[in-house]
Amino acid sequence: MRLVILGGSGSGKSTQAQRLCRYFEILQISTGEILRQAMSGDKSLESVYAKVSTLGRHAQPYVTRGELVPDEMIIDLIRLRLKKADVDCGWILEGYPRTAFQAEELDFLLDDLGQKLDWAIYLQVPEAVMVSRSLGRSRPDDQPEIVHRRVEIFYDRTVPILEYYDRRRRLLTINGDQIPEMVEQKILTLLSIP
Ligand code: ADP
């Protein structure tokens, strides 16, 4: 199974990615998490990214301001990650793609790898829910101005991707404003798994 999870800040992407990974026994690839690990100098990333400290240093000014890191940087990161053997059998991408360009690049990359995306799952929640859930976390980039900026960028840059996947008949839209168990159940139902 190969899935991407789309949604704004606090929409529950990471919670659902974890649950679905457990269900399908596949790995979760979270770009936000990889960038935070790189910024904290986590050496365990070196098996995938030889230049972890450079990645962390370059990403820092963007992540701390709630801006998107440049497309080229994140595309290189995903390319290296998806080429590793541990994700040959499937994956869930969380936090990628976030721009139309990233979505197109993912399709090119999957063509190269001879792989196919099964579904793009969009967790739809009202803006007020995104903001209140994000402010309830304790990440350094969860300060009010930064959260608002991430939400704004979500509407500007990520929402257009929904149409990209919809046109390809690959989009599943789920109401993310319910308890995690219900959201997961709904996703599994739409994926036609009892
Ligand atoms: P959230 O859950 O609030 O949406 P993430 O943990 O997914 O946040 O991402 C945190 C930050 O990492 C983003 O604000 C952005 O700076 C950076 N980031 C993560 N994924 C991407 C991406 N695909 N493209 C560009 N920047 C990204």
PDB file of N, CA, C and O in Angstrom, residues 69-111:
ATOM      1  N   VAL A  69      10.160  24.644   3.452  1.00  0.00           N
ATOM      2  CA  VAL A  69      11.544  24.588   2.984  1.00  0.00           C
ATOM      3  C   VAL A  69      11.487  24.503   1.451  1.00  0.00           C
ATOM      4  O   VAL A  69      10.469  24.080   0.879  1.00  0.00           O
ATOM      5  N   PRO A  70      12.563  24.948   0.760  1.00  0.00           N
ATOM      6  CA  PRO A  70      12.501  24.969  -0.711  1.00  0.00           C
ATOM      7  C   PRO A  70      12.205  23.580  -1.295  1.00  0.00           C
ATOM      8  O   PRO A  70      12.684  22.568  -0.786  1.00  0.00           O
ATOM      9  N   ASP A  71      11.420  23.584  -2.363  1.00  0.00           N
ATOM     10  CA  ASP A  71      11.016  22.332  -3.010  1.00  0.00           C
ATOM     11  C   ASP A  71      12.202  21.405  -3.317  1.00  0.00           C
ATOM     12  O   ASP A  71      12.131  20.209  -3.048  1.00  0.00           O
ATOM     13  N   GLU A  72      13.301  21.985  -3.867  1.00  0.00           N
ATOM     14  CA  GLU A  72      14.428  21.124  -4.290  1.00  0.00           C
ATOM     15  C   GLU A  72      14.969  20.338  -3.096  1.00  0.00           C
ATOM     16  O   GLU A  72      15.332  19.171  -3.221  1.00  0.00           O
ATOM     17  N   MET A  73      15.029  21.016  -1.941  1.00  0.00           N
ATOM     18  CA  MET A  73      15.594  20.381  -0.749  1.00  0.00           C
ATOM     19  C   MET A  73      14.735  19.185  -0.320  1.00  0.00           C
ATOM     20  O   MET A  73      15.229  18.096  -0.042  1.00  0.00           O
ATOM     21  N   ILE A  74      13.434  19.392  -0.315  1.00  0.00           N
ATOM     22  CA  ILE A  74      12.537  18.360   0.193  1.00  0.00           C
ATOM     23  C   ILE A  74      12.374  17.230  -0.841  1.00  0.00           C
ATOM     24  O   ILE A  74      12.245  16.062  -0.484  1.00  0.00           O
ATOM     25  N   ILE A  75      12.451  17.573  -2.108  1.00  0.00           N
ATOM     26  CA  ILE A  75      12.337  16.557  -3.160  1.00  0.00           C
ATOM     27  C   ILE A  75      13.556  15.627  -3.120  1.00  0.00           C
ATOM     28  O   ILE A  75      13.420  14.407  -3.216  1.00  0.00           O
ATOM     29  N   ASP A  76      14.751  16.202  -2.935  1.00  0.00           N
ATOM     30  CA  ASP A  76      15.968  15.378  -2.805  1.00  0.00           C
ATOM     31  C   ASP A  76      15.837  14.434  -1.616  1.00  0.00           C
ATOM     32  O   ASP A  76      16.213  13.263  -1.690  1.00  0.00           O
ATOM     33  N   LEU A  77      15.299  14.981  -0.537  1.00  0.00           N
ATOM     34  CA  LEU A  77      15.147  14.188   0.687  1.00  0.00           C
ATOM     35  C   LEU A  77      14.221  12.988   0.451  1.00  0.00           C
ATOM     36  O   LEU A  77      14.522  11.856   0.826  1.00  0.00           O
ATOM     37  N   ILE A  78      13.101  13.226  -0.212  1.00  0.00           N
ATOM     38  CA  ILE A  78      12.149  12.144  -0.484  1.00  0.00           C
ATOM     39  C   ILE A  78      12.735  11.133  -1.473  1.00  0.00           C
ATOM     40  O   ILE A  78      12.553   9.930  -1.334  1.00  0.00           O
ATOM     41  N   ARG A  79      13.474  11.655  -2.464  1.00  0.00           N
ATOM     42  CA  ARG A  79      14.059  10.750  -3.460  1.00  0.00           C
ATOM     43  C   ARG A  79      15.004   9.765  -2.773  1.00  0.00           C
ATOM     44  O   ARG A  79      14.922   8.553  -2.988  1.00  0.00           O
ATOM     45  N   LEU A  80      15.879  10.284  -1.915  1.00  0.00           N
ATOM     46  CA  LEU A  80      16.823   9.408  -1.195  1.00  0.00           C
ATOM     47  C   LEU A  80      16.071   8.401  -0.327  1.00  0.00           C
ATOM     48  O   LEU A  80      16.419   7.228  -0.273  1.00  0.00           O
ATOM     49  N   ARG A  81      15.012   8.877   0.344  1.00  0.00           N
ATOM     50  CA  ARG A  81      14.300   8.000   1.277  1.00  0.00           C
ATOM     51  C   ARG A  81      13.565   6.867   0.554  1.00  0.00           C
ATOM     52  O   ARG A  81      13.613   5.725   0.967  1.00  0.00           O
ATOM     53  N   LEU A  82      12.879   7.212  -0.555  1.00  0.00           N
ATOM     54  CA  LEU A  82      12.066   6.188  -1.235  1.00  0.00           C
ATOM     55  C   LEU A  82      12.925   5.163  -1.972  1.00  0.00           C
ATOM     56  O   LEU A  82      12.439   4.103  -2.358  1.00  0.00           O
ATOM     57  N   LYS A  83      14.211   5.488  -2.165  1.00  0.00           N
ATOM     58  CA  LYS A  83      15.096   4.518  -2.841  1.00  0.00           C
ATOM     59  C   LYS A  83      15.626   3.459  -1.887  1.00  0.00           C
ATOM     60  O   LYS A  83      16.260   2.503  -2.325  1.00  0.00           O
ATOM     61  N   LYS A  84      15.383   3.621  -0.584  1.00  0.00           N
ATOM     62  CA  LYS A  84      15.872   2.628   0.387  1.00  0.00           C
ATOM     63  C   LYS A  84      15.008   1.361   0.354  1.00  0.00           C
ATOM     64  O   LYS A  84      13.777   1.436   0.202  1.00  0.00           O
ATOM     65  N   ALA A  85      15.677   0.218   0.545  1.00  0.00           N
ATOM     66  CA  ALA A  85      14.988  -1.075   0.409  1.00  0.00           C
ATOM     67  C   ALA A  85      13.883  -1.275   1.453  1.00  0.00           C
ATOM     68  O   ALA A  85      12.917  -2.001   1.196  1.00  0.00           O
ATOM     69  N   ASP A  86      14.005  -0.626   2.620  1.00  0.00           N
ATOM     70  CA  ASP A  86      13.017  -0.872   3.684  1.00  0.00           C
ATOM     71  C   ASP A  86      11.614  -0.372   3.326  1.00  0.00           C
ATOM     72  O   ASP A  86      10.653  -0.699   4.022  1.00  0.00           O
ATOM     73  N   VAL A  87      11.500   0.436   2.269  1.00  0.00           N
ATOM     74  CA  VAL A  87      10.161   0.910   1.887  1.00  0.00           C
ATOM     75  C   VAL A  87       9.732   0.372   0.506  1.00  0.00           C
ATOM     76  O   VAL A  87       8.773   0.861  -0.079  1.00  0.00           O
ATOM     77  N   ASP A  88      10.437  -0.659   0.052  1.00  0.00           N
ATOM     78  CA  ASP A  88      10.086  -1.281  -1.227  1.00  0.00           C
ATOM     79  C   ASP A  88       8.627  -1.741  -1.284  1.00  0.00           C
ATOM     80  O   ASP A  88       7.983  -1.675  -2.317  1.00  0.00           O
ATOM     81  N   CYS A  89       8.144  -2.262  -0.144  1.00  0.00           N
ATOM     82  CA  CYS A  89       6.815  -2.901  -0.153  1.00  0.00           C
ATOM     83  C   CYS A  89       5.675  -1.944   0.170  1.00  0.00           C
ATOM     84  O   CYS A  89       4.512  -2.358   0.135  1.00  0.00           O
ATOM     85  N   GLY A  90       5.984  -0.727   0.506  1.00  0.00           N
ATOM     86  CA  GLY A  90       4.912   0.220   0.788  1.00  0.00           C
ATOM     87  C   GLY A  90       5.343   1.289   1.762  1.00  0.00           C
ATOM     88  O   GLY A  90       6.368   1.150   2.424  1.00  0.00           O
ATOM     89  N   TRP A  91       4.547   2.358   1.805  1.00  0.00           N
ATOM     90  CA  TRP A  91       4.862   3.478   2.693  1.00  0.00           C
ATOM     91  C   TRP A  91       3.652   4.381   2.828  1.00  0.00           C
ATOM     92  O   TRP A  91       2.707   4.311   2.028  1.00  0.00           O
ATOM     93  N   ILE A  92       3.724   5.226   3.853  1.00  0.00           N
ATOM     94  CA  ILE A  92       2.750   6.320   3.981  1.00  0.00           C
ATOM     95  C   ILE A  92       3.550   7.607   4.087  1.00  0.00           C
ATOM     96  O   ILE A  92       4.401   7.753   4.972  1.00  0.00           O
ATOM     97  N   LEU A  93       3.327   8.496   3.161  1.00  0.00           N
ATOM     98  CA  LEU A  93       4.009   9.786   3.199  1.00  0.00           C
ATOM     99  C   LEU A  93       3.136  10.765   3.958  1.00  0.00           C
ATOM    100  O   LEU A  93       1.956  10.938   3.629  1.00  0.00           O
ATOM    101  N   GLU A  94       3.735  11.399   4.948  1.00  0.00           N
ATOM    102  CA  GLU A  94       2.981  12.360   5.773  1.00  0.00           C
ATOM    103  C   GLU A  94       3.715  13.692   5.752  1.00  0.00           C
ATOM    104  O   GLU A  94       4.886  13.767   6.133  1.00  0.00           O
ATOM    105  N   GLY A  95       3.031  14.712   5.243  1.00  0.00           N
ATOM    106  CA  GLY A  95       3.677  16.032   5.143  1.00  0.00           C
ATOM    107  C   GLY A  95       4.301  16.262   3.776  1.00  0.00           C
ATOM    108  O   GLY A  95       4.865  17.321   3.511  1.00  0.00           O
ATOM    109  N   TYR A  96       4.190  15.290   2.896  1.00  0.00           N
ATOM    110  CA  TYR A  96       4.682  15.405   1.530  1.00  0.00           C
ATOM    111  C   TYR A  96       3.695  14.688   0.615  1.00  0.00           C
ATOM    112  O   TYR A  96       3.301  13.567   0.953  1.00  0.00           O
ATOM    113  N   PRO A  97       3.271  15.245  -0.491  1.00  0.00           N
ATOM    114  CA  PRO A  97       3.640  16.557  -1.028  1.00  0.00           C
ATOM    115  C   PRO A  97       2.849  17.687  -0.380  1.00  0.00           C
ATOM    116  O   PRO A  97       1.758  17.476   0.145  1.00  0.00           O
ATOM    117  N   ARG A  98       3.420  18.864  -0.434  1.00  0.00           N
ATOM    118  CA  ARG A  98       2.781  20.043   0.141  1.00  0.00           C
ATOM    119  C   ARG A  98       2.596  21.143  -0.900  1.00  0.00           C
ATOM    120  O   ARG A  98       1.985  22.172  -0.601  1.00  0.00           O
ATOM    121  N   THR A  99       3.146  20.959  -2.081  1.00  0.00           N
ATOM    122  CA  THR A  99       2.969  21.935  -3.162  1.00  0.00           C
ATOM    123  C   THR A  99       2.678  21.138  -4.443  1.00  0.00           C
ATOM    124  O   THR A  99       3.008  19.947  -4.524  1.00  0.00           O
ATOM    125  N   ALA A 100       2.091  21.831  -5.435  1.00  0.00           N
ATOM    126  CA  ALA A 100       1.779  21.146  -6.697  1.00  0.00           C
ATOM    127  C   ALA A 100       3.055  20.598  -7.333  1.00  0.00           C
ATOM    128  O   ALA A 100       3.066  19.489  -7.878  1.00  0.00           O
ATOM    129  N   PHE A 101       4.124  21.371  -7.226  1.00  0.00           N
ATOM    130  CA  PHE A 101       5.397  20.936  -7.801  1.00  0.00           C
ATOM    131  C   PHE A 101       5.865  19.627  -7.143  1.00  0.00           C
ATOM    132  O   PHE A 101       6.297  18.695  -7.824  1.00  0.00           O
ATOM    133  N   GLN A 102       5.741  19.563  -5.819  1.00  0.00           N
ATOM    134  CA  GLN A 102       6.139  18.339  -5.104  1.00  0.00           C
ATOM    135  C   GLN A 102       5.273  17.149  -5.529  1.00  0.00           C
ATOM    136  O   GLN A 102       5.755  16.018  -5.644  1.00  0.00           O
ATOM    137  N   ALA A 103       3.985  17.398  -5.769  1.00  0.00           N
ATOM    138  CA  ALA A 103       3.088  16.308  -6.185  1.00  0.00           C
ATOM    139  C   ALA A 103       3.513  15.775  -7.552  1.00  0.00           C
ATOM    140  O   ALA A 103       3.571  14.562  -7.773  1.00  0.00           O
ATOM    141  N   GLU A 104       3.853  16.691  -8.471  1.00  0.00           N
ATOM    142  CA  GLU A 104       4.296  16.253  -9.800  1.00  0.00           C
ATOM    143  C   GLU A 104       5.614  15.495  -9.703  1.00  0.00           C
ATOM    144  O   GLU A 104       5.795  14.451 -10.340  1.00  0.00           O
ATOM    145  N   GLU A 105       6.527  16.034  -8.900  1.00  0.00           N
ATOM    146  CA  GLU A 105       7.826  15.363  -8.737  1.00  0.00           C
ATOM    147  C   GLU A 105       7.665  13.969  -8.142  1.00  0.00           C
ATOM    148  O   GLU A 105       8.404  13.057  -8.484  1.00  0.00           O
ATOM    149  N   LEU A 106       6.692  13.812  -7.248  1.00  0.00           N
ATOM    150  CA  LEU A 106       6.460  12.488  -6.664  1.00  0.00           C
ATOM    151  C   LEU A 106       6.032  11.513  -7.763  1.00  0.00           C
ATOM    152  O   LEU A 106       6.501  10.380  -7.818  1.00  0.00           O
ATOM    153  N   ASP A 107       5.163  11.965  -8.647  1.00  0.00           N
ATOM    154  CA  ASP A 107       4.742  11.090  -9.753  1.00  0.00           C
ATOM    155  C   ASP A 107       5.923  10.688 -10.634  1.00  0.00           C
ATOM    156  O   ASP A 107       6.044   9.524 -11.018  1.00  0.00           O
ATOM    157  N   PHE A 108       6.809  11.643 -10.936  1.00  0.00           N
ATOM    158  CA  PHE A 108       7.998  11.317 -11.749  1.00  0.00           C
ATOM    159  C   PHE A 108       8.868  10.296 -11.023  1.00  0.00           C
ATOM    160  O   PHE A 108       9.341   9.331 -11.617  1.00  0.00           O
ATOM    161  N   LEU A 109       9.061  10.540  -9.733  1.00  0.00           N
ATOM    162  CA  LEU A 109       9.908   9.646  -8.948  1.00  0.00           C
ATOM    163  C   LEU A 109       9.317   8.227  -8.913  1.00  0.00           C
ATOM    164  O   LEU A 109      10.030   7.239  -9.090  1.00  0.00           O
ATOM    165  N   LEU A 110       7.991   8.148  -8.723  1.00  0.00           N
ATOM    166  CA  LEU A 110       7.354   6.828  -8.658  1.00  0.00           C
ATOM    167  C   LEU A 110       7.458   6.118 -10.011  1.00  0.00           C
ATOM    168  O   LEU A 110       7.663   4.907 -10.066  1.00  0.00           O
ATOM    169  N   ASP A 111       7.352   6.877 -11.094  1.00  0.00           N
ATOM    170  CA  ASP A 111       7.560   6.296 -12.432  1.00  0.00           C
ATOM    171  C   ASP A 111       8.942   5.670 -12.514  1.00  0.00           C
ATOM    172  O   ASP A 111       9.095   4.534 -12.959  1.00  0.00           O
TER     173      ASP A 111
END
